[in-house]
Short mmCIF file of C-alpha atoms in Angstrom, two decimals:
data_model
loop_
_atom_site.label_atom_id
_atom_site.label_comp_id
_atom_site.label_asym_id
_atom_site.label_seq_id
_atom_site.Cartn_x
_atom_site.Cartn_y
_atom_site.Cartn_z
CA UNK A 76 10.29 2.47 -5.21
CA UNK A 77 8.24 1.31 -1.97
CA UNK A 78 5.36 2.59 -4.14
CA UNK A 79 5.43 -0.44 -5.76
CA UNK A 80 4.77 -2.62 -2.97
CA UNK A 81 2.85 -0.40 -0.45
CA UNK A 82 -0.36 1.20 -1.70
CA UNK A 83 -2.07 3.08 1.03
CA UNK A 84 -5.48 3.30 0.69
CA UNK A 85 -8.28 5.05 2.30
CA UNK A 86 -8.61 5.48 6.02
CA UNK A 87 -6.52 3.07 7.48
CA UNK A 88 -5.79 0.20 5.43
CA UNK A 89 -2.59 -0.80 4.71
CA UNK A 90 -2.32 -3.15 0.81
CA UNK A 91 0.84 -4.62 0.55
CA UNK A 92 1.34 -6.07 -3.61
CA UNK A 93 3.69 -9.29 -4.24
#
């Protein structure tokens, strides 16, 4: 799952998890 790795959160931002 790209879930995993890729959280969008709010507005923009982009978190990418190890």
């Amino acid at each position: 799952n790209r879930d995993d790795k890729i959280i969008f959160g709010k507005g923009t931002r982009l978190h990418i998890l190890p």
